[in-house]
Amino acid sequence: MREKIIEKAAELFINLGFKSVTMDDIAQEMGISKKTIYTHFKNKTALVKEAVMHMYHLITHGIDCIRALEQNPIEELYAIKKFAMTRLKDEKSSPQYQLQKYYPEIYSLLKEKQFEKMHECTVANLERGIAQGLYRENLDVEFVSRIYFIGVNGIKDDTLFPIDQFPKAQLFEAYLEYHLRGIVTKEGLKTLKKFINQQSN
């Protein structure tokens, strides 16, 4: 039952926001009493933390599966972007913004974990790209990986990128192209253009 509550809460938080969803809403959605939820979680904050970690592990597992395919590095980044966009249905709301505002400690923990994971993935991607001649060999890998992380997080800020002006899917698409154009070789650019053409068709 504990796992089912976490899964349902995670789904509701992503779709409706961390602030909007109450314990009553979760209980009603599941057809159980609120008391049942409180036997597993002492308060809403504890449930939010578990739901956030559940979502984080789902996404990182998916990314690990994509990385295990060992596609060329540019293809890998497009596959990860596509996967992340299907997982985070944040077209209408920005769950990360609400998490930061109402649950700052959980947000800080998540951001730390996200950085560790994304840094590891990006460094590996950059090193493979350089080795395969798709990325420029004079790249400062540590600098680029950190700038990429800042960018990916920065474009999630709805105050900087209002959703009505910058739909999430297009925004991530544009940022990935921006990132890759800055690091690819002439050979890498050929591969990148194939993906840009695929997206526009």
CSV table of C-alpha atoms in Angstrom, one decimal:
chain,number,residue,atom,x,y,z
A,1,MET,CA,0.0,0.0,0.0
A,2,ARG,CA,2.9,2.4,0.8
A,3,GLU,CA,4.3,2.1,-2.7
A,4,LYS,CA,0.8,2.6,-4.3
A,5,ILE,CA,0.3,5.8,-2.2
A,6,ILE,CA,3.7,7.1,-3.3
A,7,GLU,CA,3.0,6.4,-7.0
A,8,LYS,CA,-0.5,8.0,-6.9
A,9,ALA,CA,0.9,11.0,-5.0
A,10,ALA,CA,3.7,11.5,-7.5
A,11,GLU,CA,1.3,11.4,-10.4
A,12,LEU,CA,-1.0,14.0,-8.8
A,13,PHE,CA,1.9,16.2,-7.7
A,14,ILE,CA,3.4,16.3,-11.3
A,15,ASN,CA,0.0,17.0,-12.9
A,16,LEU,CA,-1.5,19.4,-10.4
A,17,GLY,CA,1.4,20.8,-8.3
A,18,PHE,CA,2.8,20.1,-4.9
A,19,LYS,CA,0.9,22.9,-3.2
A,20,SER,CA,-2.5,22.2,-4.8
A,21,VAL,CA,-2.8,18.5,-3.9
A,22,THR,CA,-4.0,17.7,-0.4
A,23,MET,CA,-3.9,14.4,1.6
A,24,ASP,CA,-7.7,14.4,1.1
A,25,ASP,CA,-7.3,14.5,-2.6
A,26,ILE,CA,-4.9,11.5,-2.6
A,27,ALA,CA,-7.1,9.5,-0.3
A,28,GLN,CA,-10.2,10.3,-2.5
A,29,GLU,CA,-8.3,9.4,-5.7
A,30,MET,CA,-7.3,6.0,-4.2
A,31,GLY,CA,-10.6,5.3,-2.5
A,32,ILE,CA,-8.9,4.9,0.9
A,33,SER,CA,-9.2,6.9,4.1
A,34,LYS,CA,-6.8,9.7,5.0
A,35,LYS,CA,-6.0,7.8,8.1
A,36,THR,CA,-4.5,5.0,6.0
A,37,ILE,CA,-2.1,7.4,4.4
A,38,TYR,CA,-1.0,8.7,7.8
A,39,THR,CA,-0.2,5.2,9.0
A,40,HIS,CA,2.6,5.2,6.3
A,41,PHE,CA,3.6,8.9,6.3
A,42,LYS,CA,3.7,11.2,9.3
A,43,ASN,CA,2.7,14.3,7.3
A,44,LYS,CA,2.4,15.7,3.7
A,45,THR,CA,6.1,16.8,3.7
A,46,ALA,CA,7.2,13.2,4.3
A,47,LEU,CA,5.0,12.0,1.4
A,48,VAL,CA,6.3,14.8,-0.9
A,49,LYS,CA,9.9,13.7,-0.2
A,50,GLU,CA,9.1,10.0,-1.0
A,51,ALA,CA,7.2,11.0,-4.1
A,52,VAL,CA,10.0,13.2,-5.3
A,53,MET,CA,12.6,10.5,-4.8
A,54,HIS,CA,10.3,8.0,-6.5
A,55,MET,CA,10.1,10.3,-9.6
A,56,TYR,CA,13.9,10.9,-9.5
A,57,HIS,CA,14.7,7.2,-9.4
A,58,LEU,CA,12.2,6.5,-12.3
A,59,ILE,CA,13.9,9.1,-14.5
A,60,THR,CA,17.4,8.1,-13.6
A,61,HIS,CA,16.7,4.5,-14.3
A,62,GLY,CA,15.2,5.4,-17.7
A,63,ILE,CA,18.3,7.5,-18.5
A,64,ASP,CA,20.6,4.6,-17.5
A,65,CYS,CA,18.7,2.3,-19.9
A,66,ILE,CA,19.2,4.8,-22.7
A,67,ARG,CA,22.9,5.2,-21.9
A,68,ALA,CA,23.3,1.4,-21.9
A,69,LEU,CA,22.4,1.4,-25.6
A,70,GLU,CA,25.6,3.2,-26.4
A,71,GLN,CA,24.2,5.2,-29.2
A,72,ASN,CA,26.4,8.0,-30.7
A,73,PRO,CA,26.5,10.8,-28.1
A,74,ILE,CA,24.3,13.3,-30.1
A,75,GLU,CA,21.7,10.6,-30.6
A,76,GLU,CA,21.9,9.7,-26.9
A,77,LEU,CA,21.2,13.3,-25.8
A,78,TYR,CA,18.1,13.5,-28.1
A,79,ALA,CA,16.9,10.2,-26.7
A,80,ILE,CA,17.3,11.4,-23.1
A,81,LYS,CA,15.5,14.7,-23.9
A,82,LYS,CA,12.6,12.8,-25.5
A,83,PHE,CA,12.4,10.5,-22.5
A,84,ALA,CA,12.5,13.3,-19.9
A,85,MET,CA,9.8,15.2,-21.8
A,86,THR,CA,7.4,12.2,-21.7
A,87,ARG,CA,8.1,11.7,-18.0
A,88,LEU,CA,7.7,15.3,-16.8
A,89,LYS,CA,4.3,16.4,-18.1
A,90,ASP,CA,5.0,20.0,-17.1
A,91,GLU,CA,3.3,21.8,-20.0
A,92,LYS,CA,0.7,23.3,-17.8
A,93,SER,CA,2.4,23.6,-14.4
A,94,SER,CA,6.0,23.7,-13.2
A,95,PRO,CA,6.2,21.2,-10.3
A,96,GLN,CA,9.9,22.0,-9.7
A,97,TYR,CA,9.0,25.7,-9.1
A,98,GLN,CA,6.3,24.8,-6.5
A,99,LEU,CA,8.7,22.3,-4.9
A,100,GLN,CA,11.4,25.1,-4.5
A,101,LYS,CA,8.8,27.5,-3.1
A,102,TYR,CA,7.0,25.3,-0.6
A,103,TYR,CA,9.5,22.5,0.1
A,104,PRO,CA,12.9,24.2,-0.1
A,105,GLU,CA,14.8,21.4,1.8
A,106,ILE,CA,13.4,18.7,-0.5
A,107,TYR,CA,14.2,20.8,-3.5
A,108,SER,CA,17.8,21.3,-2.4
A,109,LEU,CA,18.2,17.6,-1.9
A,110,LEU,CA,16.7,16.9,-5.3
A,111,LYS,CA,18.9,19.5,-7.0
A,112,GLU,CA,22.0,18.0,-5.4
A,113,LYS,CA,21.1,14.5,-6.6
A,114,GLN,CA,20.2,15.8,-10.1
A,115,PHE,CA,23.5,17.6,-10.4
A,116,GLU,CA,25.5,14.4,-9.4
A,117,LYS,CA,23.6,12.3,-11.9
A,118,MET,CA,23.6,14.8,-14.7
A,119,HIS,CA,27.2,15.7,-14.2
A,120,GLU,CA,28.2,12.1,-14.5
A,121,CYS,CA,26.1,11.5,-17.6
A,122,THR,CA,27.2,14.8,-19.3
A,123,VAL,CA,30.9,14.2,-18.6
A,124,ALA,CA,30.7,10.7,-20.0
A,125,ASN,CA,28.7,12.0,-23.1
A,126,LEU,CA,31.3,14.7,-23.7
A,127,GLU,CA,34.3,12.4,-23.4
A,128,ARG,CA,32.7,9.9,-25.8
A,129,GLY,CA,31.8,12.6,-28.3
A,130,ILE,CA,35.4,13.9,-28.2
A,131,ALA,CA,36.8,10.4,-28.7
A,132,GLN,CA,34.5,9.8,-31.7
A,133,GLY,CA,35.4,13.2,-33.3
A,134,LEU,CA,31.8,14.5,-32.9
A,135,TYR,CA,32.7,17.1,-30.3
A,136,ARG,CA,35.7,19.5,-30.3
A,137,GLU,CA,38.7,18.1,-28.7
A,138,ASN,CA,39.7,21.4,-26.9
A,139,LEU,CA,36.5,21.4,-24.8
A,140,ASP,CA,36.8,22.0,-21.1
A,141,VAL,CA,34.6,19.1,-20.1
A,142,GLU,CA,34.0,20.2,-16.5
A,143,PHE,CA,33.0,23.7,-17.6
A,144,VAL,CA,30.7,22.6,-20.4
A,145,SER,CA,29.0,19.9,-18.2
A,146,ARG,CA,28.2,22.5,-15.4
A,147,ILE,CA,27.0,25.2,-17.9
A,148,TYR,CA,24.7,22.5,-19.4
A,149,PHE,CA,23.3,21.7,-16.0
A,150,ILE,CA,22.7,25.4,-15.2
A,151,GLY,CA,21.0,25.9,-18.6
A,152,VAL,CA,18.7,22.8,-18.3
A,153,ASN,CA,17.6,24.0,-14.8
A,154,GLY,CA,17.4,27.7,-15.9
A,155,ILE,CA,14.9,27.1,-18.7
A,156,LYS,CA,12.5,25.4,-16.2
A,157,ASP,CA,12.0,28.9,-14.6
A,158,ASP,CA,8.5,30.0,-15.7
A,159,THR,CA,9.2,33.6,-14.7
A,160,LEU,CA,12.1,33.7,-17.3
A,161,PHE,CA,10.4,31.5,-19.8
A,162,PRO,CA,6.6,31.9,-19.6
A,163,ILE,CA,4.9,28.7,-20.9
A,164,ASP,CA,2.5,30.7,-23.1
A,165,GLN,CA,5.5,32.1,-24.9
A,166,PHE,CA,7.9,29.2,-24.6
A,167,PRO,CA,6.2,25.8,-24.7
A,168,LYS,CA,8.3,23.3,-22.7
A,169,ALA,CA,8.9,20.8,-25.6
A,170,GLN,CA,10.1,23.5,-28.0
A,171,LEU,CA,12.2,25.1,-25.2
A,172,PHE,CA,14.1,21.9,-24.5
A,173,GLU,CA,14.5,21.3,-28.2
A,174,ALA,CA,16.0,24.8,-28.7
A,175,TYR,CA,18.3,24.5,-25.7
A,176,LEU,CA,19.7,21.1,-26.8
A,177,GLU,CA,20.4,22.4,-30.2
A,178,TYR,CA,22.1,25.5,-28.7
A,179,HIS,CA,24.2,23.3,-26.5
A,180,LEU,CA,25.3,21.0,-29.3
A,181,ARG,CA,26.0,23.7,-31.8
A,182,GLY,CA,28.6,25.1,-29.4
A,183,ILE,CA,30.5,21.9,-29.0
A,184,VAL,CA,30.3,19.9,-32.2
A,185,THR,CA,32.9,19.4,-34.9
A,186,LYS,CA,32.1,19.7,-38.6
A,187,GLU,CA,31.5,15.9,-38.5
A,188,GLY,CA,29.3,16.3,-35.4
A,189,LEU,CA,27.3,19.1,-37.2
A,190,LYS,CA,26.3,16.7,-39.9
A,191,THR,CA,24.8,14.3,-37.3
A,192,LEU,CA,23.2,17.2,-35.5
A,193,LYS,CA,21.5,18.5,-38.7
A,194,LYS,CA,19.9,15.1,-39.3
A,195,PHE,CA,18.2,15.4,-35.9
A,196,ILE,CA,17.2,19.0,-36.4
A,197,ASN,CA,15.6,18.0,-39.7
A,198,GLN,CA,13.8,15.1,-38.1
A,199,GLN,CA,12.3,17.4,-35.4
A,200,SER,CA,11.1,19.9,-38.0
A,201,ASN,CA,9.4,17.2,-40.2
